[in-house]
Amino acid sequence: ATRIRLRLDDGEVLRIDVRTPFVVTRYGQPAGLGAGLLGTVFALVAFVLLHREIRPLTRLAAAVDRLDPYGDPVRLPRISARAPETAALFGAIDRLQMRLHALVRSRFALISGVQHDVRSFATRLRLRVEAIADPVERDKAAADITDMIELLDTALLTARAGVGALTEEMLDLAALVGEEIGDLAAAGWAVSLGAIPRDREVTVIADRVAMRRILANLVDNAVLYGDEARVDVTATAEEAVIAVGDRGPGMTPEEADLLFEPFVRAEPSRARSTGGAGLGLAVVRNLVEAQQGTITVGRTETGGARVELRFPIFTP
């Protein structure tokens, strides 16, 4: 209520009381209560409907994070009757996933077909190379054919790793490394075997061919840029570690990240006489990661580069 006081000329005081009437409905309820309750109900319904539409999108986002074009298709969350836009989004992502997997399979099939055909041509070329009279030119031609086949084999092995087609078998990593390093040393490579478990098997699940390629690429890189390679194998209850060190100038983490990219070489020229095509470390990373391994680069005690590979130990 509002009270107004006015003093008149004759000294009297005029008091005016103003009261705002309390408006009620015919049922005795304050006016506006029904509208407020109705607005609250509408807001609650809108919140429930919005949450009902957003919840599948959250699950969809989690599924999209797991999408891997090189792995098995991810089953998207099933939804009931939703907004047409939400259903269309789910369908579009599922179709995109199927197209990506089809593209990867087509690439793998293409590389396999090319490798088969090129091997046939290379066999014919080797026969023709034997007819070259000049021994120097004959050796160069034979080396080029060998490099071409090795590049194709590397591409196919990497493609197999990409689509999850590597062979999985139980391997004694210590025995495999010892055998491979022994073969490389016998072939004239400047590589030596350091620490290695002698009293236990270091069992991992891996592809034998891929592991041999990993070791060969790392040792080749260490010998080329670090003069000599030393390979150590250690193991804990959870993981096996292969370390390949050299006596070179080493590399910073930034340089290491760059060298693990395809067609990047530490030696800046593109001459084949001073190095490969720049695929060695990129292939190593792909093969290691395809077998649930990790790869890190550090320094040896003498300042050279040290590449460590870690693989989970097989536990029955």
Coordinates of C-alpha atoms in Angstrom, one line a residue:
A1 CA 0.0 0.0 0.0
T2 CA 1.1 3.6 -0.6
R3 CA 0.3 6.4 1.8
I4 CA 0.5 10.1 0.8
R5 CA 0.3 13.0 3.3
L6 CA -0.5 16.6 2.2
R7 CA -0.5 19.6 4.5
L8 CA -3.3 22.1 3.6
D9 CA -3.2 25.9 3.9
D10 CA -5.3 25.8 7.1
G11 CA -2.8 23.5 8.8
E12 CA -4.8 20.4 8.4
V13 CA -3.2 17.2 7.0
L14 CA -4.8 15.3 4.2
R15 CA -3.9 11.6 4.2
I16 CA -4.4 9.5 1.2
D17 CA -4.0 5.8 1.3
V18 CA -3.7 3.9 -2.0
R19 CA -4.0 0.2 -1.9
T20 CA -3.3 -2.0 -4.9
P21 CA -6.1 -4.6 -5.2
F22 CA -4.9 -8.2 -4.9
V23 CA -6.2 -9.7 -8.2
V24 CA -7.3 -13.3 -7.9
T25 CA -9.0 -15.7 -10.2
R26 CA -12.5 -17.0 -9.7
Y27 CA -10.9 -20.0 -8.0
G28 CA -9.1 -17.8 -5.4
Q29 CA -5.7 -18.2 -6.9
P30 CA -3.4 -15.3 -7.5
A31 CA -3.6 -14.0 -11.1
G32 CA -0.5 -15.1 -13.1
L33 CA 0.1 -18.2 -11.1
G34 CA -1.3 -20.4 -13.9
A35 CA 0.7 -18.7 -16.5
G36 CA 3.9 -19.2 -14.5
L37 CA 3.2 -22.8 -13.9
L38 CA 2.4 -23.4 -17.6
G39 CA 5.6 -21.6 -18.6
T40 CA 7.6 -23.8 -16.1
V41 CA 6.0 -27.0 -17.6
F42 CA 6.8 -25.9 -21.1
A43 CA 10.5 -25.1 -20.1
L44 CA 10.8 -28.5 -18.4
V45 CA 9.4 -30.3 -21.5
A46 CA 11.7 -28.4 -23.8
F47 CA 14.7 -29.3 -21.6
V48 CA 13.8 -33.0 -21.6
L49 CA 13.4 -33.0 -25.4
L50 CA 16.7 -31.1 -25.9
H51 CA 18.5 -33.5 -23.6
R52 CA 16.9 -36.4 -25.5
E53 CA 18.3 -35.1 -28.8
I54 CA 21.7 -34.1 -27.4
R55 CA 22.5 -37.4 -25.6
P56 CA 22.8 -39.5 -28.8
L57 CA 25.0 -36.8 -30.3
T58 CA 27.4 -37.2 -27.3
R59 CA 27.5 -40.9 -27.9
L60 CA 28.0 -40.3 -31.6
A61 CA 31.0 -38.0 -30.9
A62 CA 32.6 -40.7 -28.8
A63 CA 32.1 -43.3 -31.6
V64 CA 33.5 -40.9 -34.2
D65 CA 36.7 -40.5 -32.0
R66 CA 37.1 -44.3 -32.3
L67 CA 36.8 -44.4 -36.1
D68 CA 39.8 -45.9 -37.8
P69 CA 39.9 -46.3 -41.6
Y70 CA 42.5 -49.0 -41.1
G71 CA 40.7 -51.0 -38.4
D72 CA 37.3 -52.7 -38.0
P73 CA 34.2 -50.5 -38.6
V74 CA 32.9 -48.9 -35.4
R75 CA 29.3 -49.7 -34.6
L76 CA 27.4 -46.4 -34.2
P77 CA 25.0 -46.1 -31.3
R78 CA 21.4 -47.1 -32.1
I79 CA 18.8 -44.5 -31.7
S80 CA 15.0 -44.6 -31.5
A81 CA 12.7 -42.1 -33.2
R82 CA 14.5 -38.8 -33.2
A83 CA 14.5 -35.6 -35.1
P84 CA 15.1 -36.3 -38.9
E85 CA 18.2 -34.2 -38.8
T86 CA 19.8 -36.4 -36.1
A87 CA 18.9 -39.5 -37.9
A88 CA 20.4 -38.1 -41.2
L89 CA 23.6 -37.2 -39.4
F90 CA 24.0 -40.8 -38.0
G91 CA 23.4 -42.2 -41.5
A92 CA 25.8 -39.9 -43.2
I93 CA 28.7 -40.7 -40.7
D94 CA 28.0 -44.4 -41.1
R95 CA 28.2 -44.1 -44.9
L96 CA 31.3 -42.1 -44.7
Q97 CA 32.9 -44.8 -42.5
M98 CA 32.0 -47.5 -45.1
R99 CA 33.5 -45.4 -47.9
L100 CA 36.7 -44.9 -46.0
H101 CA 37.1 -48.6 -45.4
A102 CA 36.4 -49.3 -49.0
L103 CA 39.1 -46.9 -50.1
V104 CA 41.6 -48.4 -47.8
R105 CA 40.9 -51.9 -49.1
S106 CA 41.1 -50.7 -52.7
R107 CA 44.5 -49.2 -52.0
F108 CA 45.8 -52.4 -50.4
A109 CA 44.5 -54.4 -53.3
L110 CA 46.1 -52.0 -55.8
I111 CA 49.5 -52.1 -54.1
S112 CA 49.3 -55.9 -54.0
G113 CA 48.5 -56.2 -57.7
V114 CA 51.2 -53.7 -58.6
Q115 CA 53.8 -55.6 -56.5
H116 CA 52.9 -58.9 -58.2
D117 CA 53.1 -57.5 -61.7
V118 CA 56.3 -55.6 -61.1
R119 CA 58.0 -58.7 -59.6
S120 CA 57.2 -60.5 -62.9
F121 CA 58.7 -57.6 -64.9
A122 CA 61.7 -57.5 -62.6
T123 CA 62.4 -61.2 -63.1
R124 CA 62.5 -60.6 -66.9
L125 CA 64.7 -57.6 -66.4
R126 CA 67.2 -59.6 -64.3
L127 CA 67.5 -62.1 -67.1
R128 CA 68.2 -59.3 -69.6
V129 CA 70.7 -57.6 -67.2
E130 CA 72.8 -60.7 -67.3
A131 CA 73.4 -60.0 -71.0
I132 CA 75.0 -56.6 -70.3
A133 CA 78.7 -56.9 -71.2
D134 CA 80.0 -54.1 -69.0
P135 CA 80.2 -55.5 -65.4
V136 CA 79.9 -52.0 -63.8
E137 CA 76.7 -51.2 -65.7
R138 CA 75.4 -54.7 -65.1
D139 CA 75.9 -54.3 -61.3
K140 CA 74.2 -50.8 -61.4
A141 CA 71.2 -52.2 -63.3
A142 CA 70.9 -55.1 -60.9
A143 CA 71.1 -52.8 -57.9
D144 CA 68.3 -50.6 -59.3
I145 CA 66.1 -53.6 -59.8
T146 CA 66.8 -54.7 -56.2
D147 CA 66.0 -51.2 -54.9
M148 CA 62.7 -51.1 -56.8
I149 CA 61.6 -54.5 -55.4
E150 CA 62.6 -53.5 -51.9
L151 CA 60.6 -50.3 -52.2
L152 CA 57.5 -52.2 -53.3
D153 CA 57.9 -54.7 -50.6
T154 CA 58.1 -51.9 -48.1
A155 CA 55.0 -50.3 -49.5
L156 CA 53.0 -53.5 -49.3
L157 CA 54.2 -54.3 -45.8
T158 CA 53.2 -50.8 -44.7
A159 CA 49.8 -51.1 -46.4
R160 CA 49.2 -54.4 -44.6
A161 CA 50.0 -52.8 -41.3
G162 CA 47.6 -50.0 -42.2
V163 CA 44.6 -52.3 -42.7
G164 CA 45.5 -54.6 -39.8
A165 CA 46.6 -57.5 -42.0
L166 CA 49.9 -58.2 -40.3
T167 CA 50.4 -61.7 -39.1
E168 CA 50.2 -62.2 -35.4
E169 CA 52.3 -64.9 -33.8
M170 CA 54.2 -65.5 -30.5
L171 CA 57.8 -64.5 -30.9
D172 CA 60.8 -64.6 -28.6
L173 CA 61.9 -61.1 -29.2
A174 CA 65.4 -61.7 -27.7
A175 CA 66.0 -64.7 -30.0
L176 CA 64.7 -62.8 -33.0
V177 CA 66.8 -59.8 -32.4
G178 CA 69.9 -61.9 -31.8
E179 CA 69.4 -63.8 -35.0
E180 CA 68.7 -60.8 -37.1
I181 CA 71.7 -58.8 -35.8
G182 CA 73.9 -61.8 -36.3
D183 CA 72.8 -62.0 -39.9
L184 CA 73.4 -58.3 -40.5
A185 CA 76.8 -58.4 -38.9
A186 CA 77.8 -61.5 -41.0
A187 CA 76.7 -59.5 -44.1
G188 CA 79.2 -56.8 -43.3
W189 CA 77.1 -54.3 -41.5
A190 CA 78.7 -52.3 -38.7
V191 CA 76.3 -53.5 -36.0
S192 CA 76.9 -55.2 -32.6
L193 CA 74.6 -56.8 -30.1
G194 CA 74.7 -55.4 -26.6
A195 CA 72.6 -56.4 -23.6
I196 CA 70.1 -59.1 -24.2
P197 CA 68.1 -61.4 -21.8
R198 CA 69.8 -64.8 -21.8
D199 CA 67.9 -66.5 -19.0
R200 CA 64.3 -65.9 -20.2
E201 CA 62.1 -65.7 -23.2
V202 CA 60.8 -62.2 -24.1
T203 CA 57.5 -63.2 -25.7
V204 CA 55.5 -60.7 -27.7
I205 CA 52.7 -61.0 -30.2
A206 CA 54.0 -59.5 -33.5
D207 CA 54.7 -60.1 -37.2
R208 CA 58.0 -61.7 -37.8
V209 CA 58.6 -60.1 -41.2
A210 CA 57.6 -56.7 -39.9
M211 CA 59.9 -57.0 -36.9
R212 CA 62.8 -57.9 -39.2
R213 CA 62.1 -54.9 -41.4
I214 CA 61.9 -52.6 -38.3
L215 CA 65.4 -53.8 -37.1
A216 CA 66.9 -53.6 -40.6
N217 CA 65.7 -50.1 -41.2
L218 CA 66.8 -48.8 -37.8
V219 CA 70.2 -50.4 -38.1
D220 CA 70.6 -49.2 -41.6
N221 CA 69.8 -45.6 -40.5
A222 CA 72.2 -45.8 -37.5
V223 CA 75.1 -47.1 -39.6
L224 CA 74.5 -44.6 -42.4
Y225 CA 74.4 -41.5 -40.1
G226 CA 76.1 -42.8 -37.0
D227 CA 78.9 -45.0 -38.4
E228 CA 78.0 -47.9 -36.1
A229 CA 74.9 -49.4 -34.5
R230 CA 74.5 -51.1 -31.2
V231 CA 71.3 -53.0 -30.4
D232 CA 70.1 -53.8 -26.8
V233 CA 67.1 -55.7 -25.6
T234 CA 65.7 -55.4 -22.1
A235 CA 62.4 -56.6 -20.6
T236 CA 60.2 -56.0 -17.6
A237 CA 57.1 -57.8 -16.5
E238 CA 55.0 -55.5 -18.7
E239 CA 57.0 -54.6 -21.8
A240 CA 60.0 -55.4 -24.0
V241 CA 62.4 -52.7 -25.1
I242 CA 64.6 -52.7 -28.2
A243 CA 67.1 -49.8 -28.2
V244 CA 69.2 -49.0 -31.3
G245 CA 72.0 -46.5 -30.6
D246 CA 74.7 -45.0 -32.8
R247 CA 77.8 -42.8 -32.5
G248 CA 76.6 -40.0 -34.7
P249 CA 75.7 -36.4 -33.8
G250 CA 72.2 -37.4 -32.5
M251 CA 69.1 -35.4 -33.2
T252 CA 66.7 -33.2 -31.3
P253 CA 63.1 -34.2 -30.6
E254 CA 62.0 -31.7 -33.3
E255 CA 64.3 -33.3 -35.9
A256 CA 63.1 -36.7 -34.8
D257 CA 59.5 -35.8 -35.4
L258 CA 60.3 -34.5 -38.8
L259 CA 62.4 -37.6 -39.8
F260 CA 59.6 -39.9 -39.0
E261 CA 57.6 -38.3 -41.8
P262 CA 57.7 -40.0 -45.3
F263 CA 60.3 -38.9 -47.8
V264 CA 62.3 -36.9 -45.2
R265 CA 66.0 -37.6 -44.9
A266 CA 68.7 -36.4 -42.5
E267 CA 71.0 -36.0 -45.5
P268 CA 69.6 -33.1 -47.5
S269 CA 70.5 -34.2 -51.0
R270 CA 68.3 -36.6 -52.9
A271 CA 71.2 -38.7 -54.2
R272 CA 70.6 -42.4 -53.9
S273 CA 74.3 -42.9 -53.2
T274 CA 74.0 -41.0 -49.9
G275 CA 70.9 -42.7 -48.6
G276 CA 67.5 -44.1 -49.3
A277 CA 64.2 -42.5 -50.3
G278 CA 63.4 -41.2 -46.8
L279 CA 60.9 -43.9 -46.0
G280 CA 62.9 -46.0 -43.4
L281 CA 61.9 -44.3 -40.2
A282 CA 58.3 -43.6 -41.5
V283 CA 57.9 -47.3 -42.2
V284 CA 59.3 -48.2 -38.7
R285 CA 56.8 -46.0 -37.0
N286 CA 53.9 -47.4 -38.9
L287 CA 54.9 -51.0 -38.3
V288 CA 55.6 -50.4 -34.6
E289 CA 52.3 -48.6 -33.9
A290 CA 50.4 -51.3 -35.9
Q291 CA 51.7 -53.8 -33.4
Q292 CA 50.6 -51.8 -30.3
G293 CA 54.2 -50.6 -29.8
T294 CA 55.6 -47.1 -29.1
I295 CA 58.7 -45.4 -30.5
T296 CA 60.8 -42.7 -28.8
V297 CA 64.1 -41.0 -29.7
G298 CA 66.7 -39.9 -27.2
R299 CA 70.5 -39.8 -26.9
T300 CA 73.2 -42.3 -26.0
E301 CA 75.8 -41.6 -23.4
T302 CA 78.2 -40.5 -26.1
G303 CA 75.6 -38.1 -27.7
G304 CA 74.5 -40.3 -30.5
A305 CA 70.9 -41.0 -31.4
R306 CA 69.1 -43.7 -29.5
V307 CA 65.8 -45.1 -30.8
E308 CA 63.7 -47.1 -28.3
L309 CA 60.9 -49.4 -29.3
R310 CA 58.5 -50.7 -26.6
F311 CA 56.1 -53.6 -27.1
P312 CA 53.7 -55.2 -24.6
I313 CA 54.8 -58.5 -23.2
F314 CA 52.5 -61.4 -23.9
T315 CA 50.8 -62.7 -20.8
P316 CA 48.7 -65.9 -21.1

